[in-house]
C-alpha positions as a printed Julia matrix, in Angstrom:
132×3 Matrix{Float64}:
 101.73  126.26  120.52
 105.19  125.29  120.13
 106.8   123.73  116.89
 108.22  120.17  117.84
 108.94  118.89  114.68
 112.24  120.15  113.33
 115.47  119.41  111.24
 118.64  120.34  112.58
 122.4   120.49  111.32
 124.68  118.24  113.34
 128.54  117.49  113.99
 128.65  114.13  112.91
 132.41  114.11  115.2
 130.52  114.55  117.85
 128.7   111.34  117.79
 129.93  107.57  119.04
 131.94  105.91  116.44
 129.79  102.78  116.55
 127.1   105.14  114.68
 126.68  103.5   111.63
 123.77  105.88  109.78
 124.48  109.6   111.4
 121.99  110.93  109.34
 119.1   109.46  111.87
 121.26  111.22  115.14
 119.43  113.49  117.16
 122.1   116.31  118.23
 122.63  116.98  121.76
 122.02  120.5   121.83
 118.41  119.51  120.16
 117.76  116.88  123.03
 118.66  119.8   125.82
 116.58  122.14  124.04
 113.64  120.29  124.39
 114.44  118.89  127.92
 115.18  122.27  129.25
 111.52  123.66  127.19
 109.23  120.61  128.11
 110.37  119.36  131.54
 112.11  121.15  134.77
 114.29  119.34  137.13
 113.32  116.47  139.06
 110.6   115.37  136.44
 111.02  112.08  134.68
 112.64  112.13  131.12
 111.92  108.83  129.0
 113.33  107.52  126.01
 111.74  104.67  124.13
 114.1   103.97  121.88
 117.62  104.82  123.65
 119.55  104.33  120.91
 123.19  105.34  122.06
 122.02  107.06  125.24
 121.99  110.26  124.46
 118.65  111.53  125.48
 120.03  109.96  129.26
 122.73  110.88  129.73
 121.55  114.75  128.86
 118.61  114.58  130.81
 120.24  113.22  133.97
 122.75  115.46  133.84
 119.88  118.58  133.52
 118.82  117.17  136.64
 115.75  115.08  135.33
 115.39  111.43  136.57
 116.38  109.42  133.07
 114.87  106.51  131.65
 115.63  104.38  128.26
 114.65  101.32  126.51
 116.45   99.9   123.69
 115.79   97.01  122.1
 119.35   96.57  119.86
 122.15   94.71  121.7
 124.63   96.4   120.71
 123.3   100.0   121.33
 122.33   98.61  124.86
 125.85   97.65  125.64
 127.31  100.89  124.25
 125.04  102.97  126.14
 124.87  100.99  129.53
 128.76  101.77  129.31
 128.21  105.58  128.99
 125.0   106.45  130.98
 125.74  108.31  134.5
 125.32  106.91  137.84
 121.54  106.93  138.59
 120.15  106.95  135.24
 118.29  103.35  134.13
 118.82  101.89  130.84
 116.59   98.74  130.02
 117.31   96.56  127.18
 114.36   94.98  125.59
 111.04   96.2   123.84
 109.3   100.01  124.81
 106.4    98.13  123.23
 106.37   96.37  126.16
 106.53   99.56  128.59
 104.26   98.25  131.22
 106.65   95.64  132.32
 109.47   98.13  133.05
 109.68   99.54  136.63
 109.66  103.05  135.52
 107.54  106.52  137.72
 105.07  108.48  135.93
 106.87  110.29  132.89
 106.62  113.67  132.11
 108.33  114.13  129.07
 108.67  111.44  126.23
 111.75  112.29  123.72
 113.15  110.35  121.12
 114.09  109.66  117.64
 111.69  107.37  115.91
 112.65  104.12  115.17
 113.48  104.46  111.84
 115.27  101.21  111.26
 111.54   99.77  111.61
 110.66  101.37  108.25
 111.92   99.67  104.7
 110.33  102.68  102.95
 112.1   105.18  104.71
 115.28  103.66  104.97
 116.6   101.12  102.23
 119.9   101.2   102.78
 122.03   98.03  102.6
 122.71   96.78  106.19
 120.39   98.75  108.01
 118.56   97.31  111.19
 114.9    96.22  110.24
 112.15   95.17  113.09
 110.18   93.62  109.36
 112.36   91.16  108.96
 111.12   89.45  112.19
């Protein structure tokens, strides 16, 4: 059994400027470390909750078919900027999955939502789904 719950340290340089609360980033070399454990190439890589695009753009270019949904505009627009040629971004709701033209997946990685959560996250500013 492999552990796939884990906390790791992060260059916060490394991420878009547009991130406004690091702290929830998933680092790169965590994303390829789990691509490269749970998936081989060819096999479809999915992200639910795209965020800034990371997830696709490391997948696609480990040579997995990429896939994200993101329901924030402004994440969308940052990350449709920056994904490579032949991965698919979709903006709107992964709650809503079945209405996105997406293959089988085989591997599911993201960052939870955590802007959905007032108790985790009470920070002035910060994105809520609750408040709708």
């Amino acid at each position: 059994m492999h552990n796939s719950w884990f906390v790791a340290p992060m260059d916060l340089k490394d991420l878009p400027q547009e991130v406004l609360f690091p702290l929830v980033a998933t680092p790169d070399v965590v994303v390829a470390r789990y691509i490269e454990e749970y998936s081989k190439r060819g096999d479809v890589v999915l992200d639910p909750f795209a965020g800034y695009g990371s997830t696709i753009k490391i997948a696609q270019r480990m040579g997995r078919q990429a896939y994200g949904i993101e329901i924030d505009a402004e994440r969308y627009d940052y990350a449709s900027r920056n994904i490579p040629v032949g991965a698919q971004l979709f903006h709107g709701d992964a709650r809503e999955l079945h209405l996105y033209d997406i293959p089988p997946i085989d591997l599911c990685f993201t960052g939870p939502p955590f802007f959905a959560s007032e108790r985790l996250f009470n920070l002035e500013g910060f994105p809520s789904l609750a408040q709708d």
